[in-house]
PDB file of C-alpha atoms (C1' of nucleotides) in Angstrom:
ATOM      1  CA  UNK A   1     129.334  85.401  31.129  1.00  0.00           C
ATOM      2  CA  UNK A   2     129.685  88.594  33.062  1.00  0.00           C
ATOM      3  CA  UNK A   3     127.270  89.891  35.648  1.00  0.00           C
ATOM      4  CA  UNK A   4     126.319  93.481  34.870  1.00  0.00           C
ATOM      5  CA  UNK A   5     126.729  96.336  37.289  1.00  0.00           C
ATOM      6  CA  UNK A   6     122.997  96.799  37.212  1.00  0.00           C
ATOM      7  CA  UNK A   7     122.459  93.302  38.549  1.00  0.00           C
ATOM      8  CA  UNK A   8     125.203  93.606  41.135  1.00  0.00           C
ATOM      9  CA  UNK A   9     123.797  96.870  42.415  1.00  0.00           C
ATOM     10  CA  UNK A  10     120.328  95.391  42.341  1.00  0.00           C
ATOM     11  CA  UNK A  11     121.463  92.577  44.574  1.00  0.00           C
ATOM     12  CA  UNK A  12     123.057  95.021  46.994  1.00  0.00           C
ATOM     13  CA  UNK A  13     119.827  96.990  47.186  1.00  0.00           C
ATOM     14  CA  UNK A  14     117.819  93.847  47.847  1.00  0.00           C
ATOM     15  CA  UNK A  15     120.248  92.721  50.518  1.00  0.00           C
ATOM     16  CA  UNK A  16     120.176  96.151  52.111  1.00  0.00           C
ATOM     17  CA  UNK A  17     116.387  96.037  52.177  1.00  0.00           C
ATOM     18  CA  UNK A  18     116.389  92.475  53.475  1.00  0.00           C
ATOM     19  CA  UNK A  19     118.414  93.553  56.496  1.00  0.00           C
ATOM     20  CA  UNK A  20     115.708  96.168  57.258  1.00  0.00           C
ATOM     21  CA  UNK A  21     112.657  94.229  56.268  1.00  0.00           C
ATOM     22  CA  UNK A  22     110.874  94.781  59.591  1.00  0.00           C
ATOM     23  CA  UNK A  23     111.414  98.518  59.586  1.00  0.00           C
ATOM     24  CA  UNK A  24     108.971  99.500  56.866  1.00  0.00           C
ATOM     25  CA  UNK A  25     109.914 101.387  53.766  1.00  0.00           C
ATOM     26  CA  UNK A  26     113.328 102.841  53.085  1.00  0.00           C
ATOM     27  CA  UNK A  27     114.013 105.737  50.729  1.00  0.00           C
ATOM     28  CA  UNK A  28     116.536 105.133  47.957  1.00  0.00           C
ATOM     29  CA  UNK A  29     118.585 108.022  49.235  1.00  0.00           C
ATOM     30  CA  UNK A  30     119.484 106.096  52.365  1.00  0.00           C
ATOM     31  CA  UNK A  31     120.407 102.984  50.454  1.00  0.00           C
ATOM     32  CA  UNK A  32     122.510 104.957  48.024  1.00  0.00           C
ATOM     33  CA  UNK A  33     124.397 106.566  50.875  1.00  0.00           C
ATOM     34  CA  UNK A  34     124.997 103.338  52.736  1.00  0.00           C
ATOM     35  CA  UNK A  35     126.120 101.558  49.602  1.00  0.00           C
ATOM     36  CA  UNK A  36     128.098 104.471  48.248  1.00  0.00           C
ATOM     37  CA  UNK A  37     126.232 104.492  44.955  1.00  0.00           C
ATOM     38  CA  UNK A  38     124.497 107.153  42.883  1.00  0.00           C
ATOM     39  CA  UNK A  39     120.867 107.524  43.897  1.00  0.00           C
ATOM     40  CA  UNK A  40     119.899 108.525  40.391  1.00  0.00           C
ATOM     41  CA  UNK A  41     121.404 105.393  38.939  1.00  0.00           C
ATOM     42  CA  UNK A  42     119.826 103.218  41.610  1.00  0.00           C
ATOM     43  CA  UNK A  43     116.426 104.473  40.482  1.00  0.00           C
ATOM     44  CA  UNK A  44     117.008 102.642  37.247  1.00  0.00           C
ATOM     45  CA  UNK A  45     118.467  99.638  38.957  1.00  0.00           C
ATOM     46  CA  UNK A  46     115.428  99.325  41.145  1.00  0.00           C
ATOM     47  CA  UNK A  47     112.846  99.793  38.410  1.00  0.00           C
ATOM     48  CA  UNK A  48     112.905  96.226  37.034  1.00  0.00           C
ATOM     49  CA  UNK A  49     112.899  94.798  40.558  1.00  0.00           C
ATOM     50  CA  UNK A  50     109.759  96.766  41.349  1.00  0.00           C
ATOM     51  CA  UNK A  51     108.218  95.853  38.017  1.00  0.00           C
ATOM     52  CA  UNK A  52     108.813  92.182  38.816  1.00  0.00           C
ATOM     53  CA  UNK A  53     106.811  92.604  42.008  1.00  0.00           C
ATOM     54  CA  UNK A  54     109.741  92.071  44.336  1.00  0.00           C
ATOM     55  CA  UNK A  55     109.303  95.471  45.948  1.00  0.00           C
ATOM     56  CA  UNK A  56     106.379  97.410  47.323  1.00  0.00           C
ATOM     57  CA  UNK A  57     106.677 101.057  46.577  1.00  0.00           C
ATOM     58  CA  UNK A  58     105.418 103.979  48.629  1.00  0.00           C
ATOM     59  CA  UNK A  59     105.409 107.186  46.674  1.00  0.00           C
ATOM     60  CA  UNK A  60     105.366 110.761  47.924  1.00  0.00           C
ATOM     61  CA  UNK A  61     106.683 112.195  51.127  1.00  0.00           C
ATOM     62  CA  UNK A  62     108.346 109.701  53.459  1.00  0.00           C
ATOM     63  CA  UNK A  63     108.025 107.108  50.755  1.00  0.00           C
ATOM     64  CA  UNK A  64     110.478 104.443  49.735  1.00  0.00           C
ATOM     65  CA  UNK A  65     110.862 100.762  49.004  1.00  0.00           C
ATOM     66  CA  UNK A  66     110.298  97.609  50.969  1.00  0.00           C
ATOM     67  CA  UNK A  67     110.621  93.964  50.032  1.00  0.00           C
ATOM     68  CA  UNK A  68     107.268  92.723  48.789  1.00  0.00           C
ATOM     69  CA  UNK A  69     107.778  89.408  50.580  1.00  0.00           C
ATOM     70  CA  UNK A  70     109.855  88.197  53.506  1.00  0.00           C
ATOM     71  CA  UNK A  71     113.559  87.743  52.685  1.00  0.00           C
ATOM     72  CA  UNK A  72     113.142  83.987  53.084  1.00  0.00           C
ATOM     73  CA  UNK A  73     110.591  84.037  50.281  1.00  0.00           C
ATOM     74  CA  UNK A  74     112.751  85.839  47.742  1.00  0.00           C
ATOM     75  CA  UNK A  75     115.332  83.738  45.980  1.00  0.00           C
ATOM     76  CA  UNK A  76     118.459  84.940  44.263  1.00  0.00           C
ATOM     77  CA  UNK A  77     116.885  83.654  41.070  1.00  0.00           C
ATOM     78  CA  UNK A  78     114.031  86.122  41.574  1.00  0.00           C
ATOM     79  CA  UNK A  79     116.456  89.003  41.838  1.00  0.00           C
ATOM     80  CA  UNK A  80     118.824  88.080  39.032  1.00  0.00           C
ATOM     81  CA  UNK A  81     115.988  87.129  36.740  1.00  0.00           C
ATOM     82  CA  UNK A  82     114.298  90.488  37.247  1.00  0.00           C
ATOM     83  CA  UNK A  83     117.491  92.487  36.764  1.00  0.00           C
ATOM     84  CA  UNK A  84     118.746  90.561  33.754  1.00  0.00           C
ATOM     85  CA  UNK A  85     115.327  90.038  32.254  1.00  0.00           C
ATOM     86  CA  UNK A  86     115.516  86.261  32.535  1.00  0.00           C
ATOM     87  CA  UNK A  87     118.200  83.783  33.469  1.00  0.00           C
ATOM     88  CA  UNK A  88     118.723  82.347  30.008  1.00  0.00           C
ATOM     89  CA  UNK A  89     122.343  82.074  28.920  1.00  0.00           C
ATOM     90  CA  UNK A  90     121.237  82.095  25.296  1.00  0.00           C
ATOM     91  CA  UNK A  91     118.058  82.020  23.289  1.00  0.00           C
ATOM     92  CA  UNK A  92     118.405  78.507  21.917  1.00  0.00           C
ATOM     93  CA  UNK A  93     118.157  76.687  25.248  1.00  0.00           C
ATOM     94  CA  UNK A  94     114.637  77.913  25.830  1.00  0.00           C
ATOM     95  CA  UNK A  95     113.445  78.733  22.357  1.00  0.00           C
ATOM     96  CA  UNK A  96     113.613  75.653  20.144  1.00  0.00           C
ATOM     97  CA  UNK A  97     112.834  77.696  17.077  1.00  0.00           C
ATOM     98  CA  UNK A  98     115.892  79.904  17.539  1.00  0.00           C
ATOM     99  CA  UNK A  99     118.000  77.355  15.680  1.00  0.00           C
ATOM    100  CA  UNK A 100     117.013  74.762  13.149  1.00  0.00           C
ATOM    101  CA  UNK A 101     119.728  72.417  14.384  1.00  0.00           C
ATOM    102  CA  UNK A 102     118.420  72.585  17.934  1.00  0.00           C
ATOM    103  CA  UNK A 103     117.164  69.020  18.200  1.00  0.00           C
ATOM    104  CA  UNK A 104     120.434  67.404  17.178  1.00  0.00           C
ATOM    105  CA  UNK A 105     122.803  69.980  18.632  1.00  0.00           C
ATOM    106  CA  UNK A 106     125.233  68.464  21.145  1.00  0.00           C
ATOM    107  CA  UNK A 107     126.322  71.832  22.480  1.00  0.00           C
ATOM    108  CA  UNK A 108     122.756  72.617  23.430  1.00  0.00           C
ATOM    109  CA  UNK A 109     123.051  69.877  26.044  1.00  0.00           C
ATOM    110  CA  UNK A 110     126.158  71.526  27.420  1.00  0.00           C
ATOM    111  CA  UNK A 111     124.524  74.873  27.851  1.00  0.00           C
ATOM    112  CA  UNK A 112     121.359  73.283  29.127  1.00  0.00           C
ATOM    113  CA  UNK A 113     123.343  71.542  31.853  1.00  0.00           C
ATOM    114  CA  UNK A 114     125.105  74.753  32.780  1.00  0.00           C
ATOM    115  CA  UNK A 115     121.793  76.551  32.821  1.00  0.00           C
ATOM    116  CA  UNK A 116     120.398  73.960  35.224  1.00  0.00           C
ATOM    117  CA  UNK A 117     123.398  74.288  37.527  1.00  0.00           C
ATOM    118  CA  UNK A 118     122.957  78.050  37.646  1.00  0.00           C
ATOM    119  CA  UNK A 119     119.200  77.905  38.144  1.00  0.00           C
ATOM    120  CA  UNK A 120     119.560  75.316  40.903  1.00  0.00           C
ATOM    121  CA  UNK A 121     122.001  77.405  42.866  1.00  0.00           C
ATOM    122  CA  UNK A 122     120.052  80.628  42.479  1.00  0.00           C
ATOM    123  CA  UNK A 123     116.747  79.017  43.384  1.00  0.00           C
ATOM    124  CA  UNK A 124     118.092  77.311  46.477  1.00  0.00           C
ATOM    125  CA  UNK A 125     119.420  80.482  48.080  1.00  0.00           C
ATOM    126  CA  UNK A 126     117.164  83.163  49.514  1.00  0.00           C
ATOM    127  CA  UNK A 127     117.899  86.692  50.641  1.00  0.00           C
ATOM    128  CA  UNK A 128     117.461  85.492  54.233  1.00  0.00           C
ATOM    129  CA  UNK A 129     120.255  82.947  53.748  1.00  0.00           C
ATOM    130  CA  UNK A 130     122.613  85.617  52.563  1.00  0.00           C
ATOM    131  CA  UNK A 131     121.852  88.203  55.215  1.00  0.00           C
ATOM    132  CA  UNK A 132     122.472  85.715  57.995  1.00  0.00           C
TER     133      UNK A 132
ATOM    134  CA  UNK B   1     124.837  86.523  32.046  1.00  0.00           C
ATOM    135  CA  UNK B   2     124.728  85.752  28.381  1.00  0.00           C
ATOM    136  CA  UNK B   3     127.050  83.382  26.564  1.00  0.00           C
ATOM    137  CA  UNK B   4     128.575  85.131  23.574  1.00  0.00           C
ATOM    138  CA  UNK B   5     128.315  83.829  20.047  1.00  0.00           C
ATOM    139  CA  UNK B   6     132.068  83.503  19.986  1.00  0.00           C
ATOM    140  CA  UNK B   7     131.983  81.058  22.871  1.00  0.00           C
ATOM    141  CA  UNK B   8     129.054  79.132  21.450  1.00  0.00           C
ATOM    142  CA  UNK B   9     130.748  78.760  18.098  1.00  0.00           C
ATOM    143  CA  UNK B  10     133.982  77.863  19.845  1.00  0.00           C
ATOM    144  CA  UNK B  11     132.240  75.029  21.646  1.00  0.00           C
ATOM    145  CA  UNK B  12     130.769  73.760  18.397  1.00  0.00           C
ATOM    146  CA  UNK B  13     134.194  73.761  16.792  1.00  0.00           C
ATOM    147  CA  UNK B  14     135.662  71.848  19.727  1.00  0.00           C
ATOM    148  CA  UNK B  15     132.847  69.326  19.659  1.00  0.00           C
ATOM    149  CA  UNK B  16     133.227  68.933  15.928  1.00  0.00           C
ATOM    150  CA  UNK B  17     136.937  68.264  16.383  1.00  0.00           C
ATOM    151  CA  UNK B  18     136.306  65.926  19.290  1.00  0.00           C
ATOM    152  CA  UNK B  19     134.162  63.716  17.078  1.00  0.00           C
ATOM    153  CA  UNK B  20     137.108  63.466  14.641  1.00  0.00           C
ATOM    154  CA  UNK B  21     139.946  63.322  17.097  1.00  0.00           C
ATOM    155  CA  UNK B  22     141.422  60.120  15.654  1.00  0.00           C
ATOM    156  CA  UNK B  23     141.430  61.403  12.094  1.00  0.00           C
ATOM    157  CA  UNK B  24     144.252  63.902  12.324  1.00  0.00           C
ATOM    158  CA  UNK B  25     143.912  67.565  11.465  1.00  0.00           C
ATOM    159  CA  UNK B  26     140.800  69.147   9.995  1.00  0.00           C
ATOM    160  CA  UNK B  27     140.758  72.374   7.996  1.00  0.00           C
ATOM    161  CA  UNK B  28     138.486  75.140   9.236  1.00  0.00           C
ATOM    162  CA  UNK B  29     136.727  75.148   5.910  1.00  0.00           C
ATOM    163  CA  UNK B  30     135.252  71.718   6.596  1.00  0.00           C
ATOM    164  CA  UNK B  31     134.119  72.669  10.063  1.00  0.00           C
ATOM    165  CA  UNK B  32     132.567  75.873   8.790  1.00  0.00           C
ATOM    166  CA  UNK B  33     130.637  73.963   6.151  1.00  0.00           C
ATOM    167  CA  UNK B  34     129.417  71.272   8.515  1.00  0.00           C
ATOM    168  CA  UNK B  35     128.367  73.805  11.114  1.00  0.00           C
ATOM    169  CA  UNK B  36     126.960  76.281   8.640  1.00  0.00           C
ATOM    170  CA  UNK B  37     129.136  79.129   9.881  1.00  0.00           C
ATOM    171  CA  UNK B  38     131.431  81.675   8.231  1.00  0.00           C
ATOM    172  CA  UNK B  39     134.964  80.315   7.917  1.00  0.00           C
ATOM    173  CA  UNK B  40     136.411  83.804   8.230  1.00  0.00           C
ATOM    174  CA  UNK B  41     134.657  84.382  11.491  1.00  0.00           C
ATOM    175  CA  UNK B  42     135.638  80.969  12.795  1.00  0.00           C
ATOM    176  CA  UNK B  43     139.273  81.914  12.342  1.00  0.00           C
ATOM    177  CA  UNK B  44     138.762  84.477  15.048  1.00  0.00           C
ATOM    178  CA  UNK B  45     136.740  82.130  17.173  1.00  0.00           C
ATOM    179  CA  UNK B  46     139.466  79.530  17.046  1.00  0.00           C
ATOM    180  CA  UNK B  47     142.370  81.884  17.768  1.00  0.00           C
ATOM    181  CA  UNK B  48     141.950  82.046  21.557  1.00  0.00           C
ATOM    182  CA  UNK B  49     141.409  78.290  21.729  1.00  0.00           C
ATOM    183  CA  UNK B  50     144.692  77.705  19.932  1.00  0.00           C
ATOM    184  CA  UNK B  51     146.422  80.341  22.055  1.00  0.00           C
ATOM    185  CA  UNK B  52     145.248  78.506  25.174  1.00  0.00           C
ATOM    186  CA  UNK B  53     146.939  75.359  23.911  1.00  0.00           C
ATOM    187  CA  UNK B  54     143.731  73.427  23.353  1.00  0.00           C
ATOM    188  CA  UNK B  55     144.462  72.927  19.665  1.00  0.00           C
ATOM    189  CA  UNK B  56     147.473  71.815  17.691  1.00  0.00           C
ATOM    190  CA  UNK B  57     147.769  73.716  14.477  1.00  0.00           C
ATOM    191  CA  UNK B  58     149.194  72.541  11.167  1.00  0.00           C
ATOM    192  CA  UNK B  59     149.837  75.408   8.807  1.00  0.00           C
ATOM    193  CA  UNK B  60     150.212  75.387   5.049  1.00  0.00           C
ATOM    194  CA  UNK B  61     148.781  73.046   2.478  1.00  0.00           C
ATOM    195  CA  UNK B  62     146.619  70.257   3.891  1.00  0.00           C
ATOM    196  CA  UNK B  63     146.857  71.920   7.290  1.00  0.00           C
ATOM    197  CA  UNK B  64     144.161  72.383   9.880  1.00  0.00           C
ATOM    198  CA  UNK B  65     143.358  71.963  13.539  1.00  0.00           C
ATOM    199  CA  UNK B  66     143.266  69.019  15.905  1.00  0.00           C
ATOM    200  CA  UNK B  67     142.553  68.799  19.605  1.00  0.00           C
ATOM    201  CA  UNK B  68     145.806  69.085  21.510  1.00  0.00           C
ATOM    202  CA  UNK B  69     144.644  66.429  23.975  1.00  0.00           C
ATOM    203  CA  UNK B  70     142.135  63.606  23.947  1.00  0.00           C
ATOM    204  CA  UNK B  71     138.505  64.771  24.269  1.00  0.00           C
ATOM    205  CA  UNK B  72     138.348  63.165  27.710  1.00  0.00           C
ATOM    206  CA  UNK B  73     141.160  65.446  28.837  1.00  0.00           C
ATOM    207  CA  UNK B  74     139.547  68.696  27.775  1.00  0.00           C
ATOM    208  CA  UNK B  75     136.895  70.078  30.090  1.00  0.00           C
ATOM    209  CA  UNK B  76     134.158  72.502  29.228  1.00  0.00           C
ATOM    210  CA  UNK B  77     135.863  74.875  31.634  1.00  0.00           C
ATOM    211  CA  UNK B  78     138.971  74.775  29.432  1.00  0.00           C
ATOM    212  CA  UNK B  79     136.954  75.769  26.403  1.00  0.00           C
ATOM    213  CA  UNK B  80     134.782  78.461  27.968  1.00  0.00           C
ATOM    214  CA  UNK B  81     137.674  79.910  29.898  1.00  0.00           C
ATOM    215  CA  UNK B  82     139.764  80.240  26.743  1.00  0.00           C
ATOM    216  CA  UNK B  83     136.940  81.784  24.720  1.00  0.00           C
ATOM    217  CA  UNK B  84     135.761  84.188  27.384  1.00  0.00           C
ATOM    218  CA  UNK B  85     139.209  84.952  28.709  1.00  0.00           C
ATOM    219  CA  UNK B  86     138.459  83.529  32.142  1.00  0.00           C
ATOM    220  CA  UNK B  87     135.368  82.269  33.890  1.00  0.00           C
ATOM    221  CA  UNK B  88     134.981  85.146  36.326  1.00  0.00           C
ATOM    222  CA  UNK B  89     131.499  86.599  36.568  1.00  0.00           C
ATOM    223  CA  UNK B  90     132.941  89.858  37.838  1.00  0.00           C
ATOM    224  CA  UNK B  91     136.261  91.284  38.913  1.00  0.00           C
ATOM    225  CA  UNK B  92     135.555  91.489  42.611  1.00  0.00           C
ATOM    226  CA  UNK B  93     135.218  87.755  43.249  1.00  0.00           C
ATOM    227  CA  UNK B  94     138.796  87.078  42.244  1.00  0.00           C
ATOM    228  CA  UNK B  95     140.438  90.438  42.771  1.00  0.00           C
ATOM    229  CA  UNK B  96     140.041  91.577  46.353  1.00  0.00           C
ATOM    230  CA  UNK B  97     141.420  94.987  45.547  1.00  0.00           C
ATOM    231  CA  UNK B  98     138.687  95.681  43.002  1.00  0.00           C
ATOM    232  CA  UNK B  99     136.430  96.932  45.796  1.00  0.00           C
ATOM    233  CA  UNK B 100     137.290  98.324  49.187  1.00  0.00           C
ATOM    234  CA  UNK B 101     134.150  96.822  50.693  1.00  0.00           C
ATOM    235  CA  UNK B 102     135.101  93.364  49.496  1.00  0.00           C
ATOM    236  CA  UNK B 103     135.814  91.821  52.868  1.00  0.00           C
ATOM    237  CA  UNK B 104     132.477  92.732  54.407  1.00  0.00           C
ATOM    238  CA  UNK B 105     130.347  92.501  51.273  1.00  0.00           C
ATOM    239  CA  UNK B 106     127.500  90.002  51.617  1.00  0.00           C
ATOM    240  CA  UNK B 107     126.749  89.969  47.928  1.00  0.00           C
ATOM    241  CA  UNK B 108     130.282  88.816  47.230  1.00  0.00           C
ATOM    242  CA  UNK B 109     129.356  85.532  48.910  1.00  0.00           C
ATOM    243  CA  UNK B 110     126.390  85.206  46.590  1.00  0.00           C
ATOM    244  CA  UNK B 111     128.431  85.634  43.465  1.00  0.00           C
ATOM    245  CA  UNK B 112     131.203  83.475  44.847  1.00  0.00           C
ATOM    246  CA  UNK B 113     128.731  80.658  45.372  1.00  0.00           C
ATOM    247  CA  UNK B 114     127.355  81.038  41.891  1.00  0.00           C
ATOM    248  CA  UNK B 115     130.865  81.104  40.524  1.00  0.00           C
ATOM    249  CA  UNK B 116     131.622  77.835  42.298  1.00  0.00           C
ATOM    250  CA  UNK B 117     128.487  76.202  40.936  1.00  0.00           C
ATOM    251  CA  UNK B 118     129.440  77.200  37.413  1.00  0.00           C
ATOM    252  CA  UNK B 119     133.073  76.153  37.759  1.00  0.00           C
ATOM    253  CA  UNK B 120     132.074  72.808  39.248  1.00  0.00           C
ATOM    254  CA  UNK B 121     129.775  71.958  36.404  1.00  0.00           C
ATOM    255  CA  UNK B 122     132.186  73.056  33.706  1.00  0.00           C
ATOM    256  CA  UNK B 123     135.113  71.224  35.232  1.00  0.00           C
ATOM    257  CA  UNK B 124     133.240  67.969  35.682  1.00  0.00           C
ATOM    258  CA  UNK B 125     132.206  67.657  32.042  1.00  0.00           C
ATOM    259  CA  UNK B 126     134.654  66.838  29.276  1.00  0.00           C
ATOM    260  CA  UNK B 127     134.298  66.992  25.516  1.00  0.00           C
ATOM    261  CA  UNK B 128     134.198  63.181  25.497  1.00  0.00           C
ATOM    262  CA  UNK B 129     131.148  63.224  27.789  1.00  0.00           C
ATOM    263  CA  UNK B 130     129.329  65.522  25.431  1.00  0.00           C
ATOM    264  CA  UNK B 131     130.147  63.725  22.210  1.00  0.00           C
ATOM    265  CA  UNK B 132     128.888  60.425  23.591  1.00  0.00           C
TER     266      UNK B 132
ATOM    267  C1'  DT C   1     101.614 124.721  49.976  1.00  0.00           C
ATOM    268  C1'  DC C   2     106.086 122.954  50.674  1.00  0.00           C
ATOM    269  C1'  DT C   3     108.993 119.224  50.258  1.00  0.00           C
ATOM    270  C1'  DA C   4     110.791 114.760  49.962  1.00  0.00           C
ATOM    271  C1'  DA C   5     110.010 110.997  47.871  1.00  0.00           C
ATOM    272  C1'  DG C   6     109.312 107.996  43.377  1.00  0.00           C
ATOM    273  C1'  DT C   7     108.671 108.056  37.855  1.00  0.00           C
ATOM    274  C1'  DC C   8     109.620 108.781  33.080  1.00  0.00           C
ATOM    275  C1'  DT C   9     112.388 109.985  29.304  1.00  0.00           C
ATOM    276  C1'  DA C  10     116.339 111.394  26.955  1.00  0.00           C
ATOM    277  C1'  DG C  11     121.060 111.800  26.143  1.00  0.00           C
ATOM    278  C1'  DT C  12     125.839 110.209  25.899  1.00  0.00           C
ATOM    279  C1'  DA C  13     130.666 108.624  25.921  1.00  0.00           C
ATOM    280  C1'  DG C  14     132.759 104.457  25.816  1.00  0.00           C
ATOM    281  C1'  DT C  15     132.901  99.575  25.097  1.00  0.00           C
ATOM    282  C1'  DT C  16     131.574  95.227  23.171  1.00  0.00           C
ATOM    283  C1'  DT C  17     129.654  92.173  19.672  1.00  0.00           C
ATOM    284  C1'  DG C  18     129.405  89.881  15.483  1.00  0.00           C
ATOM    285  C1'  DC C  19     130.722  90.151  11.775  1.00  0.00           C
ATOM    286  C1'  DT C  20     133.297  91.255   6.712  1.00  0.00           C
ATOM    287  C1'  DA C  21     137.448  92.038   4.140  1.00  0.00           C
ATOM    288  C1'  DG C  22     142.020  92.009   2.577  1.00  0.00           C
ATOM    289  C1'  DG C  23     146.593  90.917   2.736  1.00  0.00           C
ATOM    290  C1'  DT C  24     150.609  87.844   4.486  1.00  0.00           C
ATOM    291  C1'  DT C  25     152.850  83.645   5.565  1.00  0.00           C
ATOM    292  C1'  DT C  26     153.426  78.761   5.556  1.00  0.00           C
ATOM    293  C1'  DT C  27     153.895  74.357   3.361  1.00  0.00           C
ATOM    294  C1'  DA C  28     152.680  70.182   0.542  1.00  0.00           C
ATOM    295  C1'  DA C  29     151.837  68.860  -4.028  1.00  0.00           C
ATOM    296  C1'  DT C  30     152.878  69.484  -8.906  1.00  0.00           C
TER     297       DT C  30
ATOM    298  C1'  DA D   1     159.843  76.831  -8.864  1.00  0.00           C
ATOM    299  C1'  DT D   2     155.056  77.475  -9.011  1.00  0.00           C
ATOM    300  C1'  DT D   3     150.663  76.798  -7.398  1.00  0.00           C
ATOM    301  C1'  DA D   4     147.200  76.177  -4.176  1.00  0.00           C
ATOM    302  C1'  DA D   5     145.297  75.507   0.131  1.00  0.00           C
ATOM    303  C1'  DA D   6     145.674  76.280   4.421  1.00  0.00           C
ATOM    304  C1'  DA D   7     146.496  79.287   8.782  1.00  0.00           C
ATOM    305  C1'  DC D   8     147.539  84.170  10.529  1.00  0.00           C
ATOM    306  C1'  DC D   9     147.088  89.121  11.214  1.00  0.00           C
ATOM    307  C1'  DT D  10     144.956  93.530  11.150  1.00  0.00           C
ATOM    308  C1'  DA D  11     141.610  96.799  10.274  1.00  0.00           C
ATOM    309  C1'  DG D  12     137.121  98.396   9.923  1.00  0.00           C
ATOM    310  C1'  DC D  13     132.289  98.903  11.027  1.00  0.00           C
ATOM    311  C1'  DA D  14     127.296  99.098  12.221  1.00  0.00           C
ATOM    312  C1'  DA D  15     124.550  97.954  15.876  1.00  0.00           C
ATOM    313  C1'  DA D  16     123.834  97.057  20.463  1.00  0.00           C
ATOM    314  C1'  DC D  17     124.895  97.483  25.171  1.00  0.00           C
ATOM    315  C1'  DT D  18     126.721  99.656  29.514  1.00  0.00           C
ATOM    316  C1'  DA D  19     127.007 102.764  33.080  1.00  0.00           C
ATOM    317  C1'  DC D  20     125.958 106.525  33.885  1.00  0.00           C
ATOM    318  C1'  DT D  21     124.017 111.925  34.228  1.00  0.00           C
ATOM    319  C1'  DA D  22     120.236 115.112  33.855  1.00  0.00           C
ATOM    320  C1'  DG D  23     115.886 117.150  33.969  1.00  0.00           C
ATOM    321  C1'  DA D  24     111.086 117.486  34.078  1.00  0.00           C
ATOM    322  C1'  DC D  25     106.972 115.422  36.226  1.00  0.00           C
ATOM    323  C1'  DT D  26     103.976 113.099  39.713  1.00  0.00           C
ATOM    324  C1'  DT D  27     102.602 111.770  44.335  1.00  0.00           C
ATOM    325  C1'  DA D  28     101.378 112.517  48.953  1.00  0.00           C
ATOM    326  C1'  DG D  29     102.432 113.474  53.915  1.00  0.00           C
ATOM    327  C1'  DA D  30     103.645 117.508  57.116  1.00  0.00           C
TER     328       DA D  30
END
DNA sequence: TCTAAGTCTAGTAGTTTGCTAGGTTTTAAT
DNA sequence: ATTAAAACCTAGCAAACTACTAGACTTAGA
């Protein structure tokens, strides 16, 4: 139940980009400096966010990253889900086949409820909400 | 953002005990058999739950575990918190000193909100709710 | 062509996870 | 007093994960 550094940094990058959404693309170097993080490591942090289509990338000279959509159209669920490769707390809540006891398992209901609470919160909030 | 096996098993043990709360103490062996889990591993799963005062332990012959309080008086937060050694998603939400940027950090608000959503859910539900 | 950007891959020390295993202590029953 | 069944304690371990660093490669504007 811990949030990884990768996800935390990913959120900071997204928030940083959200605050500059109008200004076109931003090189990672600038973000790294502002956030006090290693640029090299941020490259890896950013990769899954770009792969998930949350960022538009401009390569080459004067390149950088920009949010692929307006901050109001990117939810926290989008960001966390991309960084953590899904929001699932465990395999058995989504994948019925993961456990033969799944259908009668009372603890599955517990985790399912927790999962819903988490998903609800993350889907309600957008980057725009958090920047403001 | 994954729930560890230890915590999942711990919840199953607690639920198993909640269903038998009236019947006095239950040896781990029985729980392990019913749940299809290794008794030896469950010993380690149960240790932090007992240490947190959620279980009363009877040692020696015919010993075993029983919930220390009625199922209605044990929340899911009690169980998860004992198993995971706290509910915190990260150090910086609780410990201000963990990061010098803490006071001005917008992503801290995000994680704080998520933390609240999780705590709320876990504190509202009791073992009795889940057994029923 | 130079240079500043992103991309891809590999390595790595340290930690965590999910166990297994063995021995010790406690206590009721015999 | 002995036995047996239970909890308790500690150690070990392979595999995975984490949080990085490093270097070589590609892209594209000035």
